XYZ file of C-alpha atoms in Angstrom:
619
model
C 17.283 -33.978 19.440
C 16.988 -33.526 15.998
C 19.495 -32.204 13.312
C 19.454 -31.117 9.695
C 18.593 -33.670 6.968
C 19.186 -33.375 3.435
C 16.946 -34.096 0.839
C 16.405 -37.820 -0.073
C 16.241 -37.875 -4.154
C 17.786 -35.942 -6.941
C 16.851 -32.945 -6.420
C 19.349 -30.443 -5.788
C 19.109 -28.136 -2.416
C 18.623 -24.088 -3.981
C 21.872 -22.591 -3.281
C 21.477 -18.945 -2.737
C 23.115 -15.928 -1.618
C 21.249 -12.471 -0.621
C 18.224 -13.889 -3.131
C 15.828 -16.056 -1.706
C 11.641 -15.990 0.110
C 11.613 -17.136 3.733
C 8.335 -17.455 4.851
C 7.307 -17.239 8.633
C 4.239 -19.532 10.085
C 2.922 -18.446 13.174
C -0.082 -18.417 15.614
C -1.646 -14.693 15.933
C -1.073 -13.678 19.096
C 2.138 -15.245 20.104
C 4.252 -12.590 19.941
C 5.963 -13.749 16.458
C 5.672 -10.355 14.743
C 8.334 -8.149 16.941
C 10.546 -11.083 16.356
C 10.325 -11.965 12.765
C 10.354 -8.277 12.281
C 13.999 -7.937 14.436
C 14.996 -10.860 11.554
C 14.087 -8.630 8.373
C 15.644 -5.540 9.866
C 18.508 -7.674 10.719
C 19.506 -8.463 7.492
C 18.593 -4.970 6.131
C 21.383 -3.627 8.461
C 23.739 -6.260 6.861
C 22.928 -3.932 3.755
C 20.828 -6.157 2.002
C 17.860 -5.646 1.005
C 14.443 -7.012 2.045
C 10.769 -7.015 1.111
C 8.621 -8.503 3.805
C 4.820 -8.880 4.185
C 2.468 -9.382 7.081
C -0.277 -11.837 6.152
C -2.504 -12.294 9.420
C -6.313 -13.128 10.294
C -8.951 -10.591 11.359
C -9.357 -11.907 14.673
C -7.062 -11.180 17.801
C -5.403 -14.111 18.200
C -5.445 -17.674 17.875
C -5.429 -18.100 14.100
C -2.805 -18.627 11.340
C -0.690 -15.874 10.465
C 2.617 -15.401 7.976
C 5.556 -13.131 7.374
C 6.946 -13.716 4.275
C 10.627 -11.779 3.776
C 12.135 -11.661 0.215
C 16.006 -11.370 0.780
C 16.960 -10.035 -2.694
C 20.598 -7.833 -3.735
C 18.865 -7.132 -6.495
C 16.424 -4.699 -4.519
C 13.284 -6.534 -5.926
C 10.224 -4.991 -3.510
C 7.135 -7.177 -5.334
C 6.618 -10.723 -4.386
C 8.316 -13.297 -5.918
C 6.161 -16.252 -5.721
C 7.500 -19.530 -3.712
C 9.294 -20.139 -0.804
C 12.743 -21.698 -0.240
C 12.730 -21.853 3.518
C 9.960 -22.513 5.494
C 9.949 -21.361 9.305
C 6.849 -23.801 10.363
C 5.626 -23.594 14.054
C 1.797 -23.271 13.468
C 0.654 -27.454 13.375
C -2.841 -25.928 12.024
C -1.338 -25.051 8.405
C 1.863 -27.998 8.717
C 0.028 -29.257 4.915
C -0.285 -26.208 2.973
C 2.894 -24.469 4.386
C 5.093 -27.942 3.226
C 3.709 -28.022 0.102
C 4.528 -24.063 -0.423
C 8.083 -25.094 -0.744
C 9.924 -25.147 -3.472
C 11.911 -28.177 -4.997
C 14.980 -27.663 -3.020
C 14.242 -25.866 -0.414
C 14.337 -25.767 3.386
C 11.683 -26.676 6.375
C 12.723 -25.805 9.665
C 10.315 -26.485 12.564
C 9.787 -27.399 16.070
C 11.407 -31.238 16.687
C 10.023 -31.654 20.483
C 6.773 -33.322 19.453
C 8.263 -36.147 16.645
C 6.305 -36.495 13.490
C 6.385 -39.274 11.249
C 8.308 -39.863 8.019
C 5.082 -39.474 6.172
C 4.375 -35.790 7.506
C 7.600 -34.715 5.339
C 8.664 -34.300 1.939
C 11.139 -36.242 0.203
C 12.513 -32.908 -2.111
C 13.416 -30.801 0.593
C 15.731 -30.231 3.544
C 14.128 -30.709 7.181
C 15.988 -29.017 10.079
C 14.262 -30.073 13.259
C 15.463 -27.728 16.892
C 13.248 -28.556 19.964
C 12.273 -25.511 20.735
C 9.675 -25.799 23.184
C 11.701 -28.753 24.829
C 14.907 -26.092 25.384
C 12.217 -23.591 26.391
C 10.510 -25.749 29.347
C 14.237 -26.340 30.446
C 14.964 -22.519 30.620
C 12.099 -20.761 31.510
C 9.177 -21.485 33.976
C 6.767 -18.517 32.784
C 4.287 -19.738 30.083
C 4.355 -16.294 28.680
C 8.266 -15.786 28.509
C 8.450 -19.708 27.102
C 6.520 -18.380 24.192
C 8.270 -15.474 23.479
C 11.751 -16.429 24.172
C 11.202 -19.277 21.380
C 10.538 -16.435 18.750
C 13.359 -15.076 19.554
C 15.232 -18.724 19.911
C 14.404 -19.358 16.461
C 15.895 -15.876 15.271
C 19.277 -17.065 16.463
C 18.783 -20.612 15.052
C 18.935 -19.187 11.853
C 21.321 -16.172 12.030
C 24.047 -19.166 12.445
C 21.884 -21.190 9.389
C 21.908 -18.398 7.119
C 25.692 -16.958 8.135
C 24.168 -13.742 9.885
C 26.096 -11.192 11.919
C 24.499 -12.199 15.733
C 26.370 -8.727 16.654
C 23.636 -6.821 14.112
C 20.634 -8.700 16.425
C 21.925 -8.036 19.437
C 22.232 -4.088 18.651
C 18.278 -4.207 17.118
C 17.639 -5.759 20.257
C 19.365 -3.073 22.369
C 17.557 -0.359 20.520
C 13.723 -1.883 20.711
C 14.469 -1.986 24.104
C 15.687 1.280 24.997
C 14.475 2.691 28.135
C 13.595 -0.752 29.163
C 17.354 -2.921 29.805
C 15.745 -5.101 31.838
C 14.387 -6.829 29.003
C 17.456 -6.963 26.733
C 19.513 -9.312 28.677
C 17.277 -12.155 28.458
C 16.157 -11.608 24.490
C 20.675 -11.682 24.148
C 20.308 -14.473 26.413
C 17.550 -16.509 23.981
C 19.420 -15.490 20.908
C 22.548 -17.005 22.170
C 20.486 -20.165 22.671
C 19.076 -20.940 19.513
C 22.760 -20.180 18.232
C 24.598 -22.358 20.296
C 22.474 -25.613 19.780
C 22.391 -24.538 15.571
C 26.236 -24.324 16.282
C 26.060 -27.337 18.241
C 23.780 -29.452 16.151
C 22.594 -28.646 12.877
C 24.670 -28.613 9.519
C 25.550 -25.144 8.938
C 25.631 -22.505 7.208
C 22.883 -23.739 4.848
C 23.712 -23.125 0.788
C 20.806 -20.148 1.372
C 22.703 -17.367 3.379
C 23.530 -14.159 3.698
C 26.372 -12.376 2.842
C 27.145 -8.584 3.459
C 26.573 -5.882 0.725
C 25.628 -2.492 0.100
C 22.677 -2.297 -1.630
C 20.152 -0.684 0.674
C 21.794 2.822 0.079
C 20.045 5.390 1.358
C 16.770 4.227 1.169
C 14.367 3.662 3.914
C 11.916 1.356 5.391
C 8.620 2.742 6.383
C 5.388 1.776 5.910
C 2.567 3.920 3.739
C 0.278 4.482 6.626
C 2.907 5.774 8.699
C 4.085 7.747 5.546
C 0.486 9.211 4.929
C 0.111 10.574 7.939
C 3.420 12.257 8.002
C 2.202 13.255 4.196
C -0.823 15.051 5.757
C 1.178 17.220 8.869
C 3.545 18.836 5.818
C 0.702 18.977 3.477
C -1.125 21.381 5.532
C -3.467 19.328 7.088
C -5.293 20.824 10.954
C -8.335 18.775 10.874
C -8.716 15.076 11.008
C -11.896 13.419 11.634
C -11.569 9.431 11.784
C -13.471 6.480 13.033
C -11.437 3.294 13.554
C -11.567 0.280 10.610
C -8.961 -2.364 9.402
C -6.622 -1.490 7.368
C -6.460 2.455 7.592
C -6.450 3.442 11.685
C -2.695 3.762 12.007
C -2.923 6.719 8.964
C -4.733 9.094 12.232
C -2.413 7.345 14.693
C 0.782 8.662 12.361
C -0.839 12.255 11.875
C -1.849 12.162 15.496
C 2.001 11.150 16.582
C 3.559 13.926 14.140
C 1.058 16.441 14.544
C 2.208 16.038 18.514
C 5.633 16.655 17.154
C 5.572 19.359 14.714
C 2.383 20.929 15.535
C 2.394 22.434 19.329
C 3.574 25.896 19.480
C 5.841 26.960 22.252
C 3.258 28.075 24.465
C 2.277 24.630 24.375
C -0.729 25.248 22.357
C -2.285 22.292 19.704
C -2.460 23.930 16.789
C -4.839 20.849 15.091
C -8.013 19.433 15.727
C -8.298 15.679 15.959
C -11.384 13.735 16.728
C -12.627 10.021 16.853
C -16.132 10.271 15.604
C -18.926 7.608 16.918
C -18.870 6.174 13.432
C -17.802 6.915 9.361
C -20.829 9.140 8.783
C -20.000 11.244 11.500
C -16.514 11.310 10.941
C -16.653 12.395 6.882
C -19.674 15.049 7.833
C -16.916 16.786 10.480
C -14.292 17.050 7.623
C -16.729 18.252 4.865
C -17.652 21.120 7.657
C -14.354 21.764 8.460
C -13.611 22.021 4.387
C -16.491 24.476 4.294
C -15.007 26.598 6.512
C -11.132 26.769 5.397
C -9.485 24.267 7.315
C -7.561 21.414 5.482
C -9.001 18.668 6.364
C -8.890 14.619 5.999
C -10.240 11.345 6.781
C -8.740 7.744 6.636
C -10.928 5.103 5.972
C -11.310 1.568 4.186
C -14.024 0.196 1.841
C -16.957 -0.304 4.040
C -16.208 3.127 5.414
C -16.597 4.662 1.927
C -19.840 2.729 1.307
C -20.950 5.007 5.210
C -19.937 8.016 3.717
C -21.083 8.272 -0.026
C -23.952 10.768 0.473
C -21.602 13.438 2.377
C -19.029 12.728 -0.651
C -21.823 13.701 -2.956
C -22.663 16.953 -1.049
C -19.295 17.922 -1.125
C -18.817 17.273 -4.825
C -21.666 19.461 -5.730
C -21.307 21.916 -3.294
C -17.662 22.042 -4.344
C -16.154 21.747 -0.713
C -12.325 20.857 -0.271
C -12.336 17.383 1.167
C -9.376 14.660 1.328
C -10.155 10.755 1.792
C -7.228 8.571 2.405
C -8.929 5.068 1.463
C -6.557 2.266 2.393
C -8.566 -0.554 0.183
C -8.649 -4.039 1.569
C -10.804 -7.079 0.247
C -14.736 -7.434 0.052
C -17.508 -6.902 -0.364
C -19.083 -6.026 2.616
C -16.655 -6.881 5.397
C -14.957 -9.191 3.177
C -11.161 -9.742 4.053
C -10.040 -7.178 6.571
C -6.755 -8.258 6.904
C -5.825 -9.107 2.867
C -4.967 -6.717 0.368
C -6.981 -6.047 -2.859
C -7.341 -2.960 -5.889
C -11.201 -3.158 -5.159
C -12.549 0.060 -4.445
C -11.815 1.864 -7.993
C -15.275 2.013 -9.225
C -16.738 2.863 -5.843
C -14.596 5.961 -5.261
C -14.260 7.477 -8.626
C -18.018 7.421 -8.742
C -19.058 7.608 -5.242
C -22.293 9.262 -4.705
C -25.955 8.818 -6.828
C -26.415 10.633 -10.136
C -23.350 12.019 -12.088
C -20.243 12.365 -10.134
C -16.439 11.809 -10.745
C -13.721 12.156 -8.167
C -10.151 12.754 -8.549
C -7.847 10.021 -7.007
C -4.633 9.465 -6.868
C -2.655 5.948 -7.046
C 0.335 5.995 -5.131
C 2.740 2.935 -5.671
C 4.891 3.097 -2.692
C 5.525 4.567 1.293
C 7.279 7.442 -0.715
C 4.305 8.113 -2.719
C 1.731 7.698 -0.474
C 3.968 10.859 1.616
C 3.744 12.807 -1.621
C -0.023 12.117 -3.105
C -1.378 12.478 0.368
C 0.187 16.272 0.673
C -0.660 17.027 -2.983
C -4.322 15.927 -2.471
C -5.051 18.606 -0.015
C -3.348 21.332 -2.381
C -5.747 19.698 -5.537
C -8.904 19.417 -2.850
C -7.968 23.522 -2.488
C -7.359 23.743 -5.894
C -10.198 21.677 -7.516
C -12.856 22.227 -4.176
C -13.982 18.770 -4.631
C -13.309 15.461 -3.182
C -10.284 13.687 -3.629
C -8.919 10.152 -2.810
C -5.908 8.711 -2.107
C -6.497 5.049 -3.030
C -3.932 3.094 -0.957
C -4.756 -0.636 0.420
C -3.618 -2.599 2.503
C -0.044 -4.151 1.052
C 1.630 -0.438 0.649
C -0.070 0.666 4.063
C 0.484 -1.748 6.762
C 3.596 -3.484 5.085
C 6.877 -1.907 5.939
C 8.967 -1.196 2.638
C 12.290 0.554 1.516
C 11.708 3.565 -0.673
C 13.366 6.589 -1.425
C 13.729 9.313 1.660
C 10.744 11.584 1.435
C 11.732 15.093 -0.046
C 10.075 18.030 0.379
C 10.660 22.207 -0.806
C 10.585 24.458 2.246
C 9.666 26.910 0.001
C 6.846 25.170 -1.691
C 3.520 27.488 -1.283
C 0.230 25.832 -0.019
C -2.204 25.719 -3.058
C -5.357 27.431 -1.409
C -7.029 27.938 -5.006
C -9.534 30.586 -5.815
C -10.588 31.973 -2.586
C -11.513 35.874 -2.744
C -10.215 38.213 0.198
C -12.280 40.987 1.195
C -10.610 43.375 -1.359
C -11.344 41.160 -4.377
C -15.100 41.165 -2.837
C -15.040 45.312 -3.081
C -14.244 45.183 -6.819
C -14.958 41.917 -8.055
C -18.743 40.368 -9.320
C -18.827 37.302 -6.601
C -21.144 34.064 -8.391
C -19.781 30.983 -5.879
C -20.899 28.471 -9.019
C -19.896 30.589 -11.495
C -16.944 30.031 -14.186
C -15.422 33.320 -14.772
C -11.809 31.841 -15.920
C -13.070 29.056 -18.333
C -11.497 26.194 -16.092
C -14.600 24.850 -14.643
C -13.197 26.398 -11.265
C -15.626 28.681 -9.596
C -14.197 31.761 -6.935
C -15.070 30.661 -3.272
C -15.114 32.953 -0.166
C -14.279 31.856 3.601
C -16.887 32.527 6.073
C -16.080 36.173 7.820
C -14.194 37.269 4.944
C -16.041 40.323 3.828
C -19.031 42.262 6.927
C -21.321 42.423 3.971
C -20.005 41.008 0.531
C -19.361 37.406 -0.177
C -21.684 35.204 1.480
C -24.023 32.519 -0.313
C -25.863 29.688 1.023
C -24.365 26.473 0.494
C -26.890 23.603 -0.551
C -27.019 20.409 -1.589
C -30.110 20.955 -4.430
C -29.741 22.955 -7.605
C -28.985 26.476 -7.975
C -28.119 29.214 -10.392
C -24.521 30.305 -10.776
C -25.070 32.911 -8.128
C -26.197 30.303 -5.540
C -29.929 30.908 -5.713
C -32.207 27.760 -5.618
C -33.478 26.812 -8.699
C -35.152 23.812 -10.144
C -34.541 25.236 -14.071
C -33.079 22.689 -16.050
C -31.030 25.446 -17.788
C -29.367 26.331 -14.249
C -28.732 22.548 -13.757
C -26.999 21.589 -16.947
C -24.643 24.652 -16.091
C -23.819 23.528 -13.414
C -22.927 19.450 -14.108
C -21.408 20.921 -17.295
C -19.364 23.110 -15.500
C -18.538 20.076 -13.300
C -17.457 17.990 -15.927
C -15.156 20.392 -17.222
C -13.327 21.186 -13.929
C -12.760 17.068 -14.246
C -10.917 17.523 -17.231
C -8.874 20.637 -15.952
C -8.179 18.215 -12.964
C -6.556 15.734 -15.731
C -3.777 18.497 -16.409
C -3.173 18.775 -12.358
C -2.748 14.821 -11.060
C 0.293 13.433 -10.893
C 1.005 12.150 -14.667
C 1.753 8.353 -15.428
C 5.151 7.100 -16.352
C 6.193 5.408 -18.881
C 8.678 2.370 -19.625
C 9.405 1.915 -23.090
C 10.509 -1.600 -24.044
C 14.226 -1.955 -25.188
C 12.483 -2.932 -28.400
C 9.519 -1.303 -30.519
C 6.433 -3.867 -29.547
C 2.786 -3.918 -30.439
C 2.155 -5.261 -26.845
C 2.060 -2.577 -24.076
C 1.083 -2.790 -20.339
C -0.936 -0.890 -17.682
C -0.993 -0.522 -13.959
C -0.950 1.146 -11.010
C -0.720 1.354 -7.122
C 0.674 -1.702 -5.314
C 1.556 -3.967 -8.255
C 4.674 -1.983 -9.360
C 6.954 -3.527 -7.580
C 6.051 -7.265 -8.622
C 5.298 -5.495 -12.242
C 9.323 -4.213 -13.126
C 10.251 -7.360 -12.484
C 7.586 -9.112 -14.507
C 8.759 -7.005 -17.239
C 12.515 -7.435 -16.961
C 11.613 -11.552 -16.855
C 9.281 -11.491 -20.090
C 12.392 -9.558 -21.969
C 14.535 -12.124 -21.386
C 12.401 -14.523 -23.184
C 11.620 -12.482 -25.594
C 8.110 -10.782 -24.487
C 8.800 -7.333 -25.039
C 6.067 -5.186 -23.449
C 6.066 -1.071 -23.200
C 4.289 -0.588 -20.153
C 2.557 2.615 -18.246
C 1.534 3.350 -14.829
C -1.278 4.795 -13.850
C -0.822 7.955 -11.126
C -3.845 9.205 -11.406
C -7.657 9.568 -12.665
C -8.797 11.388 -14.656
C -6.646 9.740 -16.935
C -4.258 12.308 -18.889
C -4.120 12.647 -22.361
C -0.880 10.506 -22.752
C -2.951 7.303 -21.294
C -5.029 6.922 -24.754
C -2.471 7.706 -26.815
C -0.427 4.706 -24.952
C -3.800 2.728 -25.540
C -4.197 3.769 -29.167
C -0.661 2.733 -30.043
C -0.814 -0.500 -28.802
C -2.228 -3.828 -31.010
C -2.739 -5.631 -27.438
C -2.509 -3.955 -23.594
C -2.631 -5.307 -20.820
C -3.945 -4.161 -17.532
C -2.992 -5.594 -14.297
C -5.126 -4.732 -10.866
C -6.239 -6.898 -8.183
C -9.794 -6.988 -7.830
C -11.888 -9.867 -9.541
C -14.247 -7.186 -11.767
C -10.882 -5.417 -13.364
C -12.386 -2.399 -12.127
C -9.349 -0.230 -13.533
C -10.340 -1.766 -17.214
C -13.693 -0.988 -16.680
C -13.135 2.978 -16.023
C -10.572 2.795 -19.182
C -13.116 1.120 -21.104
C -15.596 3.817 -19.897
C -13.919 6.882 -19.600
C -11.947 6.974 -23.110
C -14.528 5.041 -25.177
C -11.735 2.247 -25.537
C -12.548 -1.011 -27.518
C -13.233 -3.544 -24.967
C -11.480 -6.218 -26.989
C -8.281 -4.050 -26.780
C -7.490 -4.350 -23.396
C -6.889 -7.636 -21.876
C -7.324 -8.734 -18.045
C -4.426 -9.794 -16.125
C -6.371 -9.977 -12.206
C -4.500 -11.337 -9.065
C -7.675 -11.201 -5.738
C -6.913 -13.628 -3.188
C -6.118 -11.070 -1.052
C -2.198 -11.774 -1.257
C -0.255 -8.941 -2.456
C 0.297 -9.920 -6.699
C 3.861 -11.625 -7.540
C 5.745 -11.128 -10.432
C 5.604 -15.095 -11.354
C 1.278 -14.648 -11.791
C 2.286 -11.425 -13.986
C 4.772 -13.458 -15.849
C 2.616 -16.759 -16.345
C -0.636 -15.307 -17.231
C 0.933 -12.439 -20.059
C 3.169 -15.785 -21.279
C 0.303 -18.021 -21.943
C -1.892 -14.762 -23.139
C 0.841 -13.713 -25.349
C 1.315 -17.369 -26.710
C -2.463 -17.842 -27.350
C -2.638 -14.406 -29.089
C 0.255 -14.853 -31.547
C 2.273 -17.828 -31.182
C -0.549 -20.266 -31.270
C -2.163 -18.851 -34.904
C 1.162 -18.466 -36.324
C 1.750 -22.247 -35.746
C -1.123 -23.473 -36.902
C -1.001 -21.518 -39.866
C 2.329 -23.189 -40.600
């Protein structure tokens, strides 16, 4: 049997309490997730809070996967960077998950197969618990041996890290509601990785935590779940979908709410939800559906988009409400299924050939992604174009506190210029025509008017009446027009928010979506050495007024994404005629979510380069 033992040299173990990274490896497919899950909530109901993050392979099962949780009082929701404990019991990735620890810190792993003094590290505490020994002497049922460990190892460390084992035990009563036969034996294997921790290992370890009350009244929900609830109060009755990694369980939340909140009391569906053969299929339903008054969505990912691009393009010239949830994830092509990137920026505001421009909308956060997804259908309405909400993977799949959602019972669904059969008896009707100077043509609903109203919706040039034409007159109307309903579309989106820097700074900051988390904290870091950076994120393109004037005011900004091409640059660069040399790259695309030590180290050493480095050698 094996017990705890302390680091062998100088270095000091990280003493902690309610701020530290554990880090979970695991085998897909062996039933880790439910149970490192049950340890995050766990400590969330000990009123801490917790950031954790799903890292696992494309394939069913078989391969590496990781759950990283970042304990932290301080309510930090980015990554931090490092690990201080290390839950090991994948052998495939024993190397790279050791040397992911930092000076200090804490391996615990599976003792019942011994390793040798050389497969350890001198800097760090090992605490060894024969798990799959205690396991074969317990259970005889392969399957239950593997899941029972999970939750073996869950009780190990609730006596390790000084957690409430009364907290578990109600989590574990709950996820098994309606089904008690199972929660006497998970109790059971709790209580056994507690008593030989009690029993054996040096405890509690100088990590741990401690009770607080820091998680308020925020909750923890993940964005896909979030956009999908987003889309029921946002008006949504038509969702056409077709399966891909990361963005199915966005139709399997509106699906699960609209069976909620949408079946009358005769028992009657009152929303139409279909899985098409493919992501053609699915975006052609929706743009039909648009056509013909329904608010309607889709959730895809990247290669998705790529599928859909010519239907995107009919709909953004013949000005059809249409709403595209794009939950971005790495590529190109299939690229990284599983991993998180920024990547699909370019492709979406520009989707379609010849001149296009799309309205999309960057939520940060689970509370967001509720929010943007409900206001794109009112700006689809509003606008009659396309619009994305860009997403990825990180905010979607990843469970996260936020704020509750909010929303105004008395808030009014943004239908946009749509003419009833009155307006058609004394109004001239021209379906591409700009009668308000907004860029916004009048549309009609198909059976609105017997005789008045109709038009025939194409996909080829026309006159502002509808008519084909190939006159290059009627056709510079029209992208003109276009182009100015864009920039009445920049005085709609959601507006960016700023953070002024305690101190006034020729350095300022941009970014958006996903990396705000790691990004506050970044900031608050640099400040306390000195970096002072006013920063700006990004809600929304078309880009506001406010964004170039933030630009324009700045000596040096920098703007954070995670793609490799810094795709978000690039439409700066392009859309507001920005010096190139003005805006500097800070890009994170290895498919982990960013962490605010990369944001830290890379402005540091740009900001020392920059400034400190001349000023030295002048002197």
């Amino acid at each position: 049997m094996s017990a705890t033992l302390p680091s062998k040299n100088a270095v000091r173990p990280i003493e902690a309490v309610n701020d530290f990274v554990i880090k979970f490896a695991n085998i897909n497919g062996s039933g880790s997730a439910s149970a490192n899950e049950l340890f995050a909530k766990a400590i969330l109901r000990m009123g801490v809070p917790v950031s954790p993050r799903n890292i696992f392979p494309s394939n069913i099962q078989g391969m590496p996967t990781w759950y990283e949780a970042r304990v932290t009082e301080a309510g930090h929701l980015g990554r931090r960077g490092g690990t201080d404990m290390m839950v090991a019991m994948n052998p495939q990735t024993w190397d790279a998950d050791l040397a992911e620890i930092e000076p200090g810190g804490y391996l615990f792993y599976d003792s019942t197969r011994p390793r040798p003094a050389s497969a350890f590290r001198s800097d760090i505490t090992v605490i060894g618990m024969p798990l799959t020994e205690i396991c074969n002497a317990v259970y005889s049922d392969p399957r239950q041996r593997q899941l029972f460990k999970n939750i073996m190892y869950v009780g190990a460390l609730s006596v390790l890290l000084d957690m409430d084992p009364k907290v578990i035990e109600t989590l574990l009563g709950e996820q098994y509601r309606g089904k008690e036969k199972l929660i006497a034996p998970n109790v059971q294997a709790l209580h056994l990785g507690r008593d030989f921790a009690s029993e054996h290992l040096q405890h509690p370890l100088p990590i741990k935590v401690r009770r607080a009350d820091s998680v308020g009244e925020h909750i923890f929900v993940d964005g896909n779940t979030a956009s999908g609830l987003g889309a029921v109060y946002g008006g949504a009755t038509v969702c056409a979908w077709y399966p891909i990694t990361p963005s199915t369980s966005v139709a399997e939340a509106f699906v699960k709410y609209c069976e909620k909140y949408r079946v009358d009391e005769q028992g009657h569906h009152n929303y139409a939800i279909v899985q098409a053969e493919d992501e053609l299929a699915s975006i052609g339903m929706v743009v039909g559906a648009g056509w013909n008054g329904a608010r309607a969505f889709t959730a895809t990912s990247g290669p998705g988009i790529s599928l859909m691009t010519e239907f995107i393009g009919l709909a953004y010239f013949a000005e059809i409400p249409v709403t595209i949830v794009n939950v971005q994830r790495g590529g190109p092509s299939t690229g990284m299924p599983t991993r998180t990137q920024q990547a699909d920026i370019i492709s979406c505001a520009y989707a379609s050939h010849g001149d296009t421009k799309h309205v999309l909308l960057l939520p940060e956060d689970p509370r967001e992604c509720f929010e943007h997804t409900a206001a794109a259908l009112d700006l689809a309405d509003r606008l009659q174009t396309p619009v994305f909400v860009m997403t990825d993977l990180d905010i979607g799949m990843n469970q996260r506190l936020c704020k509750p959602f909010a929303w105004d019972e008395r808030r009014d669904y943004d239908r946009g210029k749509v003419m009833t059969a009155e307006d058609l008896e004394h109004k001239d009707f021209g379906r591409y025509k700009d009668v308000d100077g907004d860029g916004i043509p009048w549309r009609t609903l198909p059976g609105t008017h017997p005789t008045r109203g109709s038009y025939f919706t194409r996909g080829t040039t026309r006159d502002p009446y509808a008519r084909y034409s190939e006159r290059g007159d009627d056709y510079i109307y029209n992208v003109q027009r276009l182009l100015h309903k864009f920039a009445t579309a920049a005085t709609l989106v959601p507006q960016p928010i700023p953070r002024p820097a305690a101190r006034r700074t020729r350095l300022g900051v941009i970014f958006y979506g996903s990396t705000s988390p790691a990004m506050h904290e970044a900031l608050d870091v640099l400040a306390r050495h000195g970096i002072h950076i006013d920063a700006l994120r990004l809600r929304a393109f078309p880009f506001p007024g406010s964004v170039k004037e933030f630009i324009d005011a700045h000596e040096l900004v920098f703007v954070v994404e995670q793609n490799r091409d810094a795709q978000m640059r690039t439409l700066l660069i392009n859309e507001l005629e920005i010096n190139p040399a003005k805006l500097e790259k800070v890009l994170h695309y290895d498919g982990t979510p960013i962490t605010a030590r990369f944001i830290t180290r890379t402005i540091t050493n740009r900001v020392h380069e920059a400034f400190v480095a001349p000023q030295e050698a002048k002197s």
